Short mmCIF file of C-alpha atoms in Angstrom, two decimals:
data_model
loop_
_atom_site.label_atom_id
_atom_site.label_comp_id
_atom_site.label_asym_id
_atom_site.label_seq_id
_atom_site.Cartn_x
_atom_site.Cartn_y
_atom_site.Cartn_z
CA GLY S 1 105.64 144.32 149.61
CA ALA S 2 106.02 148.03 150.21
CA VAL S 3 104.56 150.52 147.75
CA VAL S 4 106.86 153.08 146.17
CA SER S 5 105.70 155.61 143.61
CA GLN S 6 107.62 157.87 141.26
CA HIS S 7 106.31 160.86 139.39
CA PRO S 8 106.44 161.41 136.54
CA SER S 9 106.82 157.95 135.04
CA TRP S 10 108.26 159.51 131.91
CA VAL S 11 109.26 163.00 130.85
CA ILE S 12 110.59 164.65 127.73
CA CYS S 13 112.29 168.00 128.07
CA LYS S 14 114.40 170.42 126.09
CA SER S 15 118.12 170.69 126.62
CA GLY S 16 118.98 173.23 129.29
CA THR S 17 115.82 172.84 131.34
CA SER S 18 115.54 171.31 134.79
CA VAL S 19 113.44 168.29 135.66
CA LYS S 20 112.23 167.23 139.10
CA ILE S 21 111.45 163.60 139.88
CA GLU S 22 109.46 162.73 143.00
CA CYS S 23 109.70 159.50 144.92
CA ARG S 24 107.20 158.58 147.60
CA SER S 25 107.05 155.63 149.96
CA LEU S 26 103.32 155.20 150.36
CA ASP S 27 102.99 152.82 153.29
CA PHE S 28 106.26 153.06 155.20
CA GLN S 29 108.83 155.58 156.34
CA ALA S 30 112.23 155.52 154.73
CA THR S 31 115.14 156.84 156.71
CA THR S 32 117.50 156.29 153.80
CA MET S 33 116.91 156.90 150.12
CA PHE S 34 119.06 155.70 147.26
CA TRP S 35 118.90 157.06 143.72
CA TYR S 36 120.03 155.00 140.76
CA ARG S 37 120.15 155.56 137.04
CA GLN S 38 120.20 153.02 134.28
CA PHE S 39 121.28 153.53 130.69
CA PRO S 40 119.90 151.23 127.96
CA LYS S 41 121.15 147.65 128.17
CA GLN S 42 123.20 148.45 131.27
CA SER S 43 122.84 147.67 134.95
CA LEU S 44 121.67 150.08 137.63
CA MET S 45 124.29 152.55 138.78
CA LEU S 46 124.07 154.06 142.24
CA MET S 47 124.14 157.85 142.09
CA ALA S 48 123.68 158.99 145.66
CA THR S 49 122.50 158.13 149.15
CA SER S 50 120.50 160.47 151.34
CA ASN S 51 119.21 160.34 154.87
CA GLU S 52 116.17 162.30 155.94
CA GLY S 53 117.14 165.81 156.90
CA SER S 54 120.77 165.44 155.81
CA LYS S 55 122.75 166.27 152.71
CA ALA S 56 123.11 163.51 150.17
CA THR S 57 126.31 161.58 149.67
CA TYR S 58 127.20 161.22 146.00
CA GLU S 59 129.05 158.38 144.35
CA GLN S 60 132.28 159.11 142.56
CA GLY S 61 131.72 160.75 139.21
CA VAL S 62 128.22 162.04 139.98
CA GLU S 63 127.98 165.83 140.03
CA LYS S 64 126.18 167.01 143.14
CA ASP S 65 125.37 170.41 141.64
CA LYS S 66 123.75 168.80 138.64
CA PHE S 67 121.71 166.16 140.44
CA LEU S 68 120.06 167.87 143.40
CA ILE S 69 118.58 165.54 145.97
CA ASN S 70 116.16 166.62 148.66
CA HIS S 71 115.01 164.18 151.32
CA ALA S 72 112.81 166.49 153.33
CA SER S 73 110.57 163.87 154.90
CA LEU S 74 110.49 160.16 155.61
CA THR S 75 108.04 159.58 152.77
CA LEU S 76 109.25 161.96 150.06
CA SER S 77 112.51 162.45 148.22
CA THR S 78 113.13 164.43 145.05
CA LEU S 79 115.84 164.32 142.42
CA THR S 80 116.25 167.41 140.26
CA VAL S 81 118.30 167.14 137.10
CA THR S 82 119.48 170.68 136.48
CA SER S 83 120.31 172.04 133.04
CA ALA S 84 119.60 168.68 131.48
CA HIS S 85 121.46 167.59 128.37
CA PRO S 86 120.86 164.66 126.01
CA GLU S 87 123.52 162.59 127.80
CA ASP S 88 121.36 162.79 130.95
CA SER S 89 118.65 160.81 129.19
CA SER S 90 118.26 157.71 131.31
CA PHE S 91 115.98 155.65 133.53
CA TYR S 92 116.05 157.06 137.07
CA ILE S 93 115.00 154.80 139.95
CA CYS S 94 114.59 155.67 143.60
CA SER S 95 115.05 153.12 146.34
CA PRO S 96 113.86 153.79 149.89
CA GLN S 97 115.28 151.72 152.70
CA LEU S 98 113.92 150.82 156.11
CA PRO S 99 116.16 151.09 159.18
CA ALA S 100 116.38 147.29 159.38
CA GLY S 101 117.86 147.16 155.90
CA GLU S 102 114.95 146.16 153.67
CA GLN S 103 115.27 148.09 150.43
CA PHE S 104 112.51 148.65 147.89
CA PHE S 105 112.48 150.19 144.44
CA GLY S 106 110.26 152.63 142.65
CA PRO S 107 108.89 151.93 139.17
CA GLY S 108 111.37 154.33 137.59
CA THR S 109 111.20 157.57 135.60
CA ARG S 110 112.32 157.63 132.01
CA LEU S 111 113.90 160.96 131.12
CA THR S 112 114.47 161.95 127.52
CA VAL S 113 116.32 165.20 126.86
CA LEU S 114 115.99 166.58 123.35
CA ASP T 1 130.90 145.13 149.39
CA ALA T 2 131.94 141.81 147.86
CA LYS T 3 131.66 141.43 144.10
CA THR T 4 129.54 138.76 142.51
CA THR T 5 129.89 136.81 139.30
CA GLN T 6 126.89 135.59 137.34
CA PRO T 7 126.50 134.07 133.87
CA PRO T 8 125.28 136.78 131.48
CA SER T 9 122.36 134.77 130.17
CA MET T 10 120.41 131.54 130.63
CA ASP T 11 117.45 129.85 129.02
CA CYS T 12 114.83 127.78 130.78
CA ALA T 13 111.82 125.84 129.53
CA GLU T 14 108.45 126.92 130.86
CA GLY T 15 107.37 124.77 133.79
CA ARG T 16 110.89 123.65 134.58
CA ALA T 17 113.01 124.77 137.49
CA ALA T 18 115.36 127.65 136.78
CA ASN T 19 118.65 127.46 138.69
CA LEU T 20 120.62 130.69 138.65
CA PRO T 21 124.15 130.51 140.03
CA CYS T 22 126.16 133.25 141.69
CA ASN T 23 129.76 133.31 142.89
CA HIS T 24 130.74 135.59 145.76
CA SER T 25 134.06 134.18 146.90
CA THR T 26 135.13 137.29 148.84
CA ILE T 27 131.96 137.61 150.91
CA SER T 28 132.46 138.77 154.48
CA GLY T 29 130.92 137.19 157.54
CA ASN T 30 128.38 139.97 158.02
CA GLU T 31 127.30 140.26 154.39
CA TYR T 32 124.00 138.91 153.20
CA VAL T 33 123.21 137.53 149.76
CA TYR T 34 120.32 139.34 148.09
CA TRP T 35 118.49 138.50 144.89
CA TYR T 36 116.48 141.00 142.88
CA ARG T 37 115.06 140.83 139.41
CA GLN T 38 114.19 143.48 136.87
CA ILE T 39 111.60 143.04 134.22
CA HIS T 40 112.13 145.28 131.22
CA SER T 41 111.54 149.00 131.94
CA GLN T 42 110.48 148.44 135.54
CA GLY T 43 112.17 148.95 138.88
CA PRO T 44 113.92 145.97 140.48
CA GLN T 45 111.79 143.57 142.50
CA TYR T 46 113.02 141.93 145.68
CA ILE T 47 113.05 138.13 145.56
CA ILE T 48 114.84 136.72 148.58
CA HIS T 49 117.87 137.12 150.78
CA GLY T 50 119.91 135.01 153.20
CA LEU T 51 122.99 134.97 155.39
CA LYS T 52 124.08 131.34 155.62
CA ASN T 53 121.01 129.14 155.88
CA ASN T 54 118.93 128.14 152.90
CA GLU T 55 115.81 130.24 152.51
CA THR T 56 112.48 129.72 150.79
CA ASN T 57 109.55 132.00 150.15
CA GLU T 58 106.59 132.08 147.81
CA MET T 59 108.75 133.21 144.91
CA ALA T 60 111.94 131.20 145.13
CA SER T 61 114.48 129.24 147.12
CA LEU T 62 117.99 130.36 147.93
CA ILE T 63 120.69 127.76 148.44
CA ILE T 64 123.93 129.05 149.97
CA THR T 65 126.98 126.78 150.08
CA GLU T 66 128.47 125.95 153.44
CA ASP T 67 131.55 128.11 152.80
CA ARG T 68 129.21 130.91 151.59
CA LYS T 69 131.31 131.48 148.49
CA SER T 70 128.47 130.77 146.11
CA SER T 71 124.71 130.51 146.00
CA THR T 72 121.91 129.40 143.70
CA LEU T 73 118.52 130.96 143.21
CA ILE T 74 115.87 128.43 142.30
CA LEU T 75 112.58 129.29 140.64
CA PRO T 76 110.78 125.95 141.01
CA HIS T 77 108.36 126.22 138.11
CA ALA T 78 109.41 128.97 135.74
CA THR T 79 106.74 130.81 133.77
CA LEU T 80 107.02 133.21 130.86
CA ARG T 81 106.51 136.08 133.32
CA ASP T 82 109.75 135.12 135.05
CA THR T 83 111.72 136.34 132.02
CA ALA T 84 113.87 139.11 133.50
CA VAL T 85 117.38 140.09 134.52
CA TYR T 86 118.29 138.53 137.87
CA TYR T 87 120.78 140.26 140.11
CA CYS T 88 122.76 138.61 142.89
CA ILE T 89 124.13 141.18 145.34
CA VAL T 90 126.04 140.84 148.59
CA ARG T 91 125.59 143.56 151.15
CA VAL T 92 125.83 144.31 154.81
CA GLY T 93 122.32 143.70 156.07
CA VAL T 94 121.76 146.59 158.41
CA ALA T 95 121.24 150.06 157.00
CA ASN T 96 123.13 151.91 159.68
CA GLN T 97 126.23 149.90 158.84
CA GLY T 98 126.31 151.68 155.49
CA GLY T 99 125.19 148.82 153.34
CA LYS T 100 124.35 149.66 149.74
CA LEU T 101 122.97 147.51 146.96
CA ILE T 102 125.56 147.66 144.20
CA PHE T 103 124.29 146.00 141.05
CA GLY T 104 126.46 143.92 138.75
CA GLN T 105 125.47 142.87 135.26
CA GLY T 106 123.13 140.10 136.37
CA THR T 107 121.82 137.09 134.47
CA GLU T 108 119.28 137.59 131.72
CA LEU T 109 116.88 134.66 132.11
CA SER T 110 114.71 133.80 129.13
CA VAL T 111 111.86 131.40 129.84
CA LYS T 112 110.74 129.76 126.63
CA PRO T 113 107.45 127.98 125.88
#
């Protein structure tokens, strides 16, 4: 299967700081990138969809100014959690998609905001 | 996208077949059935997908009923490493048709020795 990496794999930050999460598709080009988050003992929740070179489309209830998504190239997308608060502590997972529809998932980034 | 219904949890004995059911009674003609699984604290892993025919790969088999309103994922010889949450998702197959993978609660499969 395709290789997807996320960096960092875990991060602890202070409340009010910003955190950037990188997602790379290592052996394929992703025209579409999905970002999910997952709270403990819950399912994955889709946050936003982005296409390379375009602005992201956010799901209802997800603040676009708080979760900044950049999909500058076909192999790299970033999610920045701005002014993080403890309630933003979660498991963030990127999911690049090929044009034909195959969708893969990164290993996830665990964010803990103190 | 059509919603799916799965039992919240199942147990299976190691070495036995694990049969995970999924109901998707409102599936549309152009929607595929996808199965993913998530082992604790990891990203989801693709297992298999199908439209209307039964499918088999090295991981599992997917049996879709003739009316496409339900399906079953079969792990033929479950091992302890198959313990995970299994998600059944229906989605339009082609990316440029706006298909998204929307996760439900899934089935927590516990394989026991």
